[in-house]
Tab-separated table of C-alpha atoms and ligand atoms in Angstrom:
chain	number	residue	atom	x	y	z
A	119	MET	CA	-27.914	-16.229	15.885
A	120	LEU	CA	-25.254	-17.941	13.869
A	121	GLY	CA	-22.798	-16.386	11.607
A	122	CYS	CA	-21.905	-18.917	8.821
A	123	CYS	CA	-20.034	-19.230	5.627
A	124	GLN	CA	-19.502	-22.463	3.836
A	125	THR	CA	-16.950	-24.253	1.731
A	126	ARG	CA	-17.653	-27.587	-0.199
A	127	ARG	CA	-15.176	-30.068	-0.918
A	128	SER	CA	-15.579	-32.933	-2.957
A	129	GLU	CA	-13.368	-36.164	-2.940
A	130	MET	CA	-14.181	-36.414	-6.865
A	131	SER	CA	-13.979	-32.923	-8.066
A	132	SER	CA	-11.172	-30.262	-7.440
A	133	GLU	CA	-11.816	-28.026	-4.430
A	134	SER	CA	-14.502	-25.437	-4.945
A	135	VAL	CA	-15.544	-22.687	-2.549
A	136	LYS	CA	-18.824	-21.207	-1.914
A	137	THR	CA	-20.076	-18.616	0.471
A	138	PHE	CA	-23.357	-17.369	1.434
A	139	SER	CA	-24.785	-14.873	3.824
A	140	SER	CA	-25.853	-15.490	7.602
A	141	LEU	CA	-28.943	-17.549	7.941
A	142	GLU	CA	-31.516	-15.679	9.975
A	143	THR	CA	-32.404	-18.510	11.901
A	144	PRO	CA	-33.558	-18.132	15.669
A	145	GLY	CA	-32.349	-20.377	18.500
A	146	TYR	CA	-28.728	-21.533	18.729
A	147	VAL	CA	-26.959	-24.851	18.662
A	148	GLY	CA	-25.418	-24.628	22.183
A	149	PHE	CA	-21.481	-25.151	21.495
A	150	ALA	CA	-20.947	-21.928	23.255
A	151	ASN	CA	-21.701	-23.874	26.428
A	152	LEU	CA	-18.753	-26.253	25.841
A	153	PRO	CA	-16.868	-26.796	29.316
A	154	ASN	CA	-14.915	-23.677	30.158
A	155	GLN	CA	-11.785	-25.442	29.758
A	156	VAL	CA	-12.319	-26.273	26.138
A	157	HIS	CA	-14.033	-23.015	25.710
A	158	ARG	CA	-11.009	-20.882	26.638
A	159	LYS	CA	-8.905	-22.766	24.174
A	160	SER	CA	-11.668	-22.675	21.437
A	161	VAL	CA	-12.188	-18.974	21.695
A	162	LYS	CA	-9.065	-18.208	20.082
A	163	LYS	CA	-8.552	-20.928	17.786
A	164	GLY	CA	-12.001	-22.180	17.042
A	165	PHE	CA	-13.135	-25.804	17.521
A	166	GLU	CA	-12.561	-28.267	14.571
A	167	PHE	CA	-15.101	-31.089	14.402
A	168	THR	CA	-15.942	-33.501	11.433
A	169	LEU	CA	-19.204	-35.464	11.338
A	170	MET	CA	-19.904	-38.118	8.996
A	171	VAL	CA	-23.401	-39.215	8.099
A	172	VAL	CA	-24.161	-42.577	6.539
A	173	GLY	CA	-27.378	-44.073	5.575
A	174	GLU	CA	-29.558	-44.884	2.466
A	175	SER	CA	-30.796	-41.848	0.481
A	176	GLY	CA	-34.090	-40.427	1.571
A	177	LEU	CA	-33.699	-41.279	5.310
A	178	GLY	CA	-33.586	-37.539	6.342
A	179	LYS	CA	-29.768	-37.011	6.665
A	180	SER	CA	-29.558	-33.641	5.001
A	181	THR	CA	-32.493	-32.318	6.701
A	182	LEU	CA	-31.218	-33.481	10.243
A	183	VAL	CA	-27.934	-31.958	9.740
A	184	ASP	CA	-29.352	-28.711	8.635
A	185	SER	CA	-31.589	-28.772	11.613
A	186	LEU	CA	-28.873	-29.638	14.130
A	187	PHE	CA	-26.613	-26.955	13.077
A	188	LEU	CA	-29.282	-24.440	11.875
A	189	THR	CA	-27.503	-24.034	8.554
A	190	ASP	CA	-28.058	-24.922	4.890
A	191	LEU	CA	-25.491	-27.105	3.768
A	192	TYR	CA	-27.351	-28.857	0.913
A	193	SER	CA	-28.866	-25.877	-1.071
A	194	GLU	CA	-27.069	-26.986	-4.182
A	195	ARG	CA	-27.732	-30.724	-3.980
A	196	VAL	CA	-28.987	-32.488	-6.995
A	197	ILE	CA	-30.802	-35.744	-6.226
A	198	PRO	CA	-30.334	-38.457	-9.119
A	199	ASP	CA	-33.036	-40.569	-10.381
A	200	ALA	CA	-33.153	-44.360	-10.304
A	201	VAL	CA	-31.150	-44.972	-13.478
A	202	GLU	CA	-28.330	-42.643	-12.402
A	203	LYS	CA	-28.206	-44.147	-8.998
A	204	ALA	CA	-27.904	-47.553	-10.258
A	205	LYS	CA	-24.689	-46.501	-12.239
A	206	GLN	CA	-23.395	-44.303	-9.530
A	207	THR	CA	-20.809	-45.331	-6.736
A	208	VAL	CA	-20.447	-43.796	-3.407
A	209	LYS	CA	-19.038	-40.543	-3.680
A	210	LEU	CA	-17.921	-38.605	-0.459
A	211	ASP	CA	-18.786	-35.057	-0.223
A	212	ALA	CA	-17.365	-32.851	2.560
A	213	SER	CA	-18.945	-29.454	3.513
A	214	THR	CA	-17.263	-27.145	5.767
A	215	VAL	CA	-19.342	-24.418	7.592
A	216	GLU	CA	-17.937	-22.069	10.017
A	217	ILE	CA	-20.364	-21.076	12.635
A	218	GLU	CA	-20.052	-18.700	15.592
A	219	GLU	CA	-21.948	-18.555	18.730
A	220	ARG	CA	-21.269	-16.111	21.480
A	221	GLY	CA	-17.696	-15.640	20.105
A	222	VAL	CA	-17.008	-19.466	19.835
A	223	LYS	CA	-16.000	-20.440	16.563
A	224	LEU	CA	-16.847	-24.018	15.399
A	225	ARG	CA	-15.477	-25.208	12.136
A	226	LEU	CA	-17.570	-28.172	11.401
A	227	THR	CA	-17.165	-30.410	8.257
A	228	VAL	CA	-19.940	-32.721	7.546
A	229	VAL	CA	-19.078	-35.550	5.386
A	230	ASP	CA	-21.970	-36.883	3.281
A	231	THR	CA	-22.044	-40.392	1.522
A	232	PRO	CA	-24.515	-39.924	-1.268
A	233	GLY	CA	-25.294	-43.145	-3.053
A	234	TYR	CA	-24.487	-45.386	-0.192
A	235	GLY	CA	-26.886	-48.219	-0.064
A	236	ASP	CA	-28.093	-47.252	-3.424
A	237	ALA	CA	-26.309	-49.962	-5.540
A	238	ILE	CA	-27.316	-53.656	-5.999
A	239	ASP	CA	-23.998	-54.858	-4.497
A	240	ASN	CA	-22.952	-52.417	-1.673
A	241	HIS	CA	-19.324	-53.563	-1.175
A	242	ASP	CA	-17.918	-50.613	-2.881
A	243	SER	CA	-19.901	-48.301	-0.524
A	244	PHE	CA	-17.710	-49.590	2.468
A	245	ARG	CA	-14.407	-49.415	0.449
A	246	ALA	CA	-14.976	-45.856	-0.565
A	247	ILE	CA	-15.888	-44.792	3.034
A	248	ILE	CA	-12.894	-46.801	4.747
A	249	GLN	CA	-10.712	-45.190	2.105
A	250	TYR	CA	-11.900	-41.804	2.815
A	251	ILE	CA	-11.230	-42.358	6.741
A	252	ASP	CA	-7.990	-43.958	6.193
A	253	ASP	CA	-7.013	-41.049	3.929
A	254	GLN	CA	-7.692	-38.498	6.678
A	255	PHE	CA	-5.713	-40.452	9.123
A	256	GLU	CA	-2.773	-40.580	6.812
A	257	ARG	CA	-3.019	-36.879	6.037
A	258	TYR	CA	-2.948	-36.225	9.706
A	259	LEU	CA	0.299	-38.641	10.292
A	260	ARG	CA	2.023	-36.905	7.561
A	261	ASP	CA	1.195	-33.160	8.920
A	262	GLU	CA	2.107	-34.729	12.360
A	263	SER	CA	5.556	-35.562	11.313
A	264	GLY	CA	6.071	-32.645	9.143
A	265	LEU	CA	7.529	-29.195	9.812
A	266	ASN	CA	4.358	-27.122	10.179
A	267	ARG	CA	2.966	-29.084	13.177
A	268	ARG	CA	1.340	-26.193	14.825
A	269	ASN	CA	-0.985	-25.352	12.018
A	270	ILE	CA	-2.411	-29.078	11.308
A	271	VAL	CA	-6.070	-28.915	10.091
A	272	ASP	CA	-7.826	-31.863	11.609
A	273	ASN	CA	-10.093	-33.601	9.043
A	274	ARG	CA	-10.277	-36.969	10.811
A	275	ILE	CA	-13.791	-38.199	11.164
A	276	HIS	CA	-14.789	-37.684	14.880
A	277	CYS	CA	-18.136	-39.185	14.814
A	278	CYS	CA	-20.546	-41.128	12.529
A	279	PHE	CA	-24.163	-40.821	12.407
A	280	TYR	CA	-25.401	-43.932	11.103
A	281	PHE	CA	-28.998	-43.685	9.910
A	282	ILE	CA	-31.203	-46.690	10.420
A	283	SER	CA	-34.630	-46.853	8.492
A	284	PRO	CA	-37.703	-46.897	10.698
A	285	PHE	CA	-39.534	-49.204	8.311
A	286	GLY	CA	-37.647	-52.307	8.862
A	287	HIS	CA	-38.013	-54.555	12.128
A	288	SER	CA	-34.475	-54.123	12.986
A	289	LEU	CA	-31.169	-53.674	11.323
A	290	LYS	CA	-30.572	-54.857	7.693
A	291	PRO	CA	-27.638	-56.900	6.721
A	292	LEU	CA	-26.092	-53.721	5.253
A	293	ASP	CA	-26.443	-52.041	8.479
A	294	ILE	CA	-24.716	-54.695	10.413
A	295	GLU	CA	-21.982	-55.064	7.844
A	296	PHE	CA	-21.052	-51.253	7.792
A	297	MET	CA	-20.979	-51.021	11.382
A	298	LYS	CA	-18.813	-54.240	11.749
A	299	GLN	CA	-16.208	-52.940	9.280
A	300	LEU	CA	-16.059	-49.280	10.567
A	301	HIS	CA	-16.525	-49.632	14.214
A	302	ASN	CA	-12.650	-49.805	14.715
A	303	LYS	CA	-12.074	-46.630	12.784
A	304	VAL	CA	-14.719	-44.259	13.866
A	305	ASN	CA	-17.082	-43.298	16.717
A	306	ILE	CA	-20.401	-44.815	15.468
A	307	VAL	CA	-23.725	-43.233	16.801
A	308	PRO	CA	-26.728	-45.150	15.674
A	309	VAL	CA	-29.833	-43.012	14.862
A	310	ILE	CA	-33.339	-44.205	13.761
A	311	ALA	CA	-34.386	-41.730	11.077
A	312	LYS	CA	-37.880	-40.370	10.487
A	313	ALA	CA	-39.050	-41.234	14.027
A	314	ASP	CA	-42.382	-39.473	13.466
A	315	CYS	CA	-43.363	-42.478	11.245
A	316	LEU	CA	-43.322	-44.691	14.326
A	317	THR	CA	-45.666	-44.738	17.435
A	318	LYS	CA	-44.014	-44.519	20.891
A	319	LYS	CA	-44.268	-48.336	21.304
A	320	GLU	CA	-42.962	-48.974	18.116
A	321	VAL	CA	-39.983	-46.754	18.733
A	322	LEU	CA	-39.110	-48.566	21.912
A	323	ARG	CA	-39.490	-52.005	20.451
A	324	LEU	CA	-37.234	-51.193	17.412
A	325	LYS	CA	-34.582	-49.446	19.970
A	326	LYS	CA	-34.717	-52.564	21.943
A	327	LYS	CA	-34.285	-54.973	18.878
A	328	ILE	CA	-31.566	-52.765	17.308
A	329	MET	CA	-29.422	-52.645	20.640
A	330	GLU	CA	-30.180	-56.725	20.924
A	331	GLU	CA	-28.538	-56.952	17.379
A	332	ILE	CA	-25.739	-54.716	17.719
A	333	GLU	CA	-24.538	-56.719	20.847
A	334	ALA	CA	-25.142	-60.126	19.266
A	335	ASN	CA	-23.036	-59.150	16.260
A	336	GLY	CA	-20.120	-57.638	18.573
A	337	ILE	CA	-20.548	-54.170	17.135
A	338	LYS	CA	-18.907	-51.317	18.993
A	339	ILE	CA	-20.850	-48.118	18.794
A	340	TYR	CA	-19.525	-45.044	20.674
A	341	PRO	CA	-19.631	-45.643	24.323
A	342	LEU	CA	-20.866	-42.605	26.077
A	343	PRO	CA	-18.294	-42.371	29.042
A	344	ASP	CA	-19.264	-42.862	32.656
A	345	CYS	CA	-19.733	-40.046	34.888
A	346	ASP	CA	-17.092	-39.347	37.559
A	347	SER	CA	-18.496	-39.749	41.158
A	348	ASP	CA	-17.840	-36.079	41.784
A	349	GLU	CA	-19.976	-34.730	38.860
A	350	ASP	CA	-23.303	-33.074	39.969
A	351	ASP	CA	-26.480	-34.829	40.044
A	352	ASP	CA	-28.045	-33.255	36.981
A	353	TYR	CA	-25.219	-34.226	34.837
A	354	LYS	CA	-25.438	-37.732	35.943
A	355	GLU	CA	-28.971	-37.892	35.199
A	356	GLN	CA	-28.370	-36.155	31.884
A	357	VAL	CA	-25.857	-38.982	30.971
A	358	ARG	CA	-28.177	-41.747	32.178
A	359	GLN	CA	-30.848	-40.610	29.892
A	360	LEU	CA	-28.534	-40.035	26.940
A	361	LYS	CA	-27.214	-43.681	27.448
A	362	GLU	CA	-30.816	-44.851	27.666
A	363	ALA	CA	-31.897	-43.175	24.488
A	364	VAL	CA	-29.461	-44.901	22.102
A	365	PRO	CA	-30.120	-45.427	19.360
A	366	PHE	CA	-31.547	-41.914	19.287
A	367	ALA	CA	-34.873	-41.778	17.209
A	368	VAL	CA	-34.795	-38.474	15.527
A	369	CYS	CA	-36.786	-36.112	13.254
A	370	GLY	CA	-35.573	-33.300	11.256
A	371	ALA	CA	-37.231	-30.317	9.721
A	372	ASN	CA	-36.187	-26.914	8.644
A	373	THR	CA	-39.584	-25.232	8.711
A	374	LEU	CA	-40.670	-22.896	11.229
A	375	LEU	CA	-44.259	-23.401	12.362
A	376	GLU	CA	-46.346	-21.660	15.067
A	377	VAL	CA	-47.916	-23.702	17.658
A	378	LYS	CA	-49.996	-21.957	20.294
A	379	GLY	CA	-48.160	-18.734	19.843
A	380	ARG	CA	-44.631	-20.214	19.952
A	381	LYS	CA	-42.385	-20.633	16.785
A	382	VAL	CA	-41.099	-24.144	16.596
A	383	ARG	CA	-39.143	-26.167	14.197
A	384	GLY	CA	-41.448	-28.975	12.966
A	385	ARG	CA	-43.417	-30.807	10.544
A	386	GLN	CA	-46.956	-30.122	9.851
A	387	TYR	CA	-49.388	-33.144	9.293
A	388	PRO	CA	-52.989	-33.017	8.664
A	389	TRP	CA	-53.518	-34.247	12.363
A	390	GLY	CA	-50.890	-32.019	14.138
A	391	VAL	CA	-47.221	-30.758	14.318
A	392	ILE	CA	-44.095	-32.887	15.044
A	393	GLU	CA	-42.072	-30.752	17.069
A	394	VAL	CA	-38.432	-31.553	16.235
A	395	GLU	CA	-37.273	-29.985	19.568
A	396	ASN	CA	-39.704	-31.403	21.951
A	397	PRO	CA	-38.410	-34.188	23.917
A	398	GLU	CA	-41.727	-35.755	23.918
A	399	HIS	CA	-41.814	-36.144	20.232
A	400	CYS	CA	-38.290	-37.386	19.261
A	401	ASP	CA	-34.756	-37.509	20.676
A	402	PHE	CA	-33.554	-34.744	18.554
A	403	ILE	CA	-32.418	-32.621	21.595
A	404	LYS	CA	-30.811	-35.728	23.193
A	405	LEU	CA	-28.834	-36.224	20.113
A	406	ARG	CA	-27.689	-32.656	20.019
A	407	THR	CA	-27.050	-32.626	23.672
A	408	MET	CA	-24.853	-35.681	23.228
A	409	LEU	CA	-22.783	-34.341	20.282
A	410	ILE	CA	-22.117	-30.916	21.886
A	411	THR	CA	-21.370	-32.194	25.533
A	412	HIS	CA	-19.390	-34.992	24.244
A	413	MET	CA	-17.505	-33.321	21.269
A	414	GLN	CA	-14.205	-33.108	23.297
A	415	ASP	CA	-14.562	-36.953	24.248
A	416	LEU	CA	-15.344	-37.856	20.719
A	417	GLN	CA	-12.171	-36.224	19.620
A	418	GLU	CA	-10.072	-37.850	22.383
A	419	VAL	CA	-11.553	-41.269	21.528
A	420	THR	CA	-10.606	-40.683	17.757
A	421	GLN	CA	-7.185	-39.700	18.710
A	422	GLU	CA	-6.323	-42.051	21.416
A	423	VAL	CA	-8.275	-45.145	20.220
A	424	HIS	CA	-8.947	-45.054	16.410
A	425	TYR	CA	-5.927	-42.890	15.186
A	426	GLU	CA	-3.611	-44.786	17.486
A	427	ASN	CA	-4.823	-48.096	15.862
A	428	TYR	CA	-4.227	-46.743	12.434
A	429	ARG	CA	-0.870	-45.040	13.350
A	430	SER	CA	0.697	-48.280	15.005
A	431	GLU	CA	-0.688	-50.665	12.120
A	432	ARG	CA	0.795	-48.197	9.494
A	433	LEU	CA	4.040	-47.851	11.280
A	434	ALA	CA	4.166	-51.720	11.690
A	435	LYS	CA	3.842	-51.964	7.987
A	436	GLY	CA	6.204	-49.141	7.310
A	437	ALA	CA	4.382	-47.702	4.459
A	438	PRO	CA	1.023	-46.293	3.506
A	439	LYS	CA	-1.556	-48.482	1.709
A	440	LYS	CA	-2.401	-45.755	-0.867
A	441	PRO	CA	-1.487	-42.279	-1.245
A	442	VAL	CA	-3.604	-39.586	-0.009
A	443	GLU	CA	-4.429	-37.827	-3.060
A	444	GLY	CA	-5.154	-40.187	-6.038
A	445	GLY	CA	-2.303	-41.873	-8.009
A	446	ALA	CA	-0.775	-45.519	-7.870
A	447	ALA	CA	0.141	-47.213	-4.777
A	448	PRO	CA	3.721	-46.205	-3.799
A	449	SER	CA	6.477	-48.335	-4.952
A	450	ALA	CA	9.256	-49.538	-2.222
A	451	SER	CA	11.573	-46.933	-3.436
A	452	SER	CA	9.100	-44.150	-2.796
A	453	ASN	CA	8.237	-45.453	0.561
A	454	GLU	CA	11.920	-45.368	1.351
A	455	LYS	CA	12.027	-41.720	0.202
A	456	ASP	CA	9.216	-40.815	2.347
A	457	ARG	CA	10.790	-42.326	5.297
A	458	ILE	CA	14.058	-40.503	4.546
A	459	LEU	CA	12.102	-37.186	4.212
A	460	LEU	CA	10.474	-37.901	7.392
A	461	GLU	CA	13.767	-38.165	9.111
A	462	LYS	CA	15.175	-35.137	7.439
A	463	GLU	CA	12.164	-33.089	8.505
A	464	ALA	CA	12.653	-34.221	12.098
A	465	GLU	CA	16.428	-33.635	12.107
A	466	LEU	CA	15.581	-30.089	10.638
A	467	ARG	CA	13.241	-29.591	13.621
A	468	ARG	CA	15.578	-30.634	15.999
A	469	MET	CA	18.152	-28.199	14.715
A	470	GLN	CA	15.644	-25.422	14.514
A	471	GLU	CA	14.858	-25.932	18.172
A	472	MET	CA	18.582	-26.003	19.139
A	473	LEU	CA	19.023	-22.920	17.412
A	474	ALA	CA	16.285	-21.243	19.079
A	475	LYS	CA	17.721	-22.469	22.502
A	476	MET	CA	21.134	-21.055	21.557
A	477	GLN	CA	19.663	-17.557	20.510
A	478	ALA	CA	17.854	-17.542	23.821
A	479	GLN	CA	21.057	-18.160	25.861
A	480	MET	CA	23.011	-15.753	23.737
A	481	GLN	CA	20.302	-13.023	24.552
A	482	GLN	CA	20.438	-13.867	28.260
A	483	THR	CA	24.268	-13.496	28.318
A	484	GLN	CA	24.075	-10.271	26.528
A	485	ASN	CA	21.426	-8.998	28.921
A	486	GLN	CA	23.730	-9.798	32.050
B	622	LIG	P1	-31.252	-37.747	2.694
B	622	LIG	O1	-31.363	-38.180	1.145
B	622	LIG	O2	-30.978	-38.757	3.684
B	622	LIG	O3	-30.277	-36.659	2.732
B	622	LIG	O4	-32.765	-37.276	3.134
B	622	LIG	P2	-33.298	-35.776	2.997
B	622	LIG	O5	-33.055	-35.065	4.120
B	622	LIG	O6	-33.265	-35.120	1.737
B	622	LIG	O7	-34.923	-36.150	3.151
B	622	LIG	C1	-35.802	-36.814	2.267
B	622	LIG	C2	-37.200	-36.798	2.352
B	622	LIG	O8	-37.583	-37.121	3.672
B	622	LIG	C3	-37.555	-35.136	2.229
B	622	LIG	O9	-38.818	-35.205	1.610
B	622	LIG	C4	-37.652	-34.864	3.561
B	622	LIG	O10	-38.587	-33.721	3.769
B	622	LIG	C5	-38.124	-35.922	4.289
B	622	LIG	N1	-37.592	-35.978	5.782
B	622	LIG	C6	-36.650	-35.664	6.256
B	622	LIG	N2	-36.623	-35.632	7.488
B	622	LIG	C7	-37.560	-36.309	7.839
B	622	LIG	C8	-38.183	-36.764	9.206
B	622	LIG	O11	-37.790	-36.475	10.104
B	622	LIG	N3	-39.569	-37.344	9.033
B	622	LIG	C9	-40.264	-37.495	7.976
B	622	LIG	N4	-41.283	-38.045	8.008
B	622	LIG	N5	-39.707	-36.984	6.758
B	622	LIG	C10	-38.454	-36.548	6.776
């Protein structure tokens, strides 16, 4: 059973907070089973994870996210009509939900990208998303060099589910362009949406074609790490199956149906039920297993590869491209001020550390 409360942030609007009561949903997500080492740290502090979902509207993104985390992140969503969509640009919407499972807290932020792919020219879609990712890196960089480093909230995007339409024969130019522009900034996990619209054979064919195009276009999707040789065989087999399943062909549903006396999450069709959590029906469980068992790795790759790329580029340039919260680009003198401020903060930190050491020494001498 999940305890959950939710806050919703929007890039465009000022911060608004909303809470709602626990959802009485059976089953659990599985992050309580994170490896023990992470588990111990996370029990106290809670685990922070940010997932971005990108794909054309109507591909089932919201339904899948709610099914994955057994929550209701989109209860207040208003779906614009075609006229409104034509005028709209991509707007990034971050919702944070705190879920607790067997005493382990997960602070999950899901960043949605409504409006993506809706416009006739989609170049602005990329720009808005890239800017958002960079802003989170920039904020982290500033917090990291600031005084209060212990309490940094990590809002960097750790994983991006990229939704591919099941109706095409392969990737669209928009899909290729998006992944190419973003693969050096975020861990991209491609998923085929609404897999129940395809037969088993069609799923296999589409997966193969997508992977060929990903390779042909030099796109780097999130590489599931290889197993160490001393891992147990079950784990090795699980990782092999997960690697083989990419791009995950998923379906989502938030309705509980009864099938042969069992309660299942599924979609009722005139000819039968698609069970979301049945591995014979789709890769939902594989996608969830991948996310849960690789949460730490996704964070590490974000830190060690994507953030490091950003940080080194940013430090080489010596100035942020754009401020984190709106406003005009910083002038040379404000960059200089930033730098001096950072140096002062570092100096202050060193002095505080020295002071703490001296106090400890004095304490020791007094006790002797
Ligand atoms: P979003 O705009 O990408 O967030 O899409 P939604 O989650 O709002 O879903 C759009 C429509 O597709 C809704 O009518 C959903 O019920 C339906 N839908 C969601 N997931 C699936 C799925 O896996 N298979 C099918 N066939 N329909 C789905």
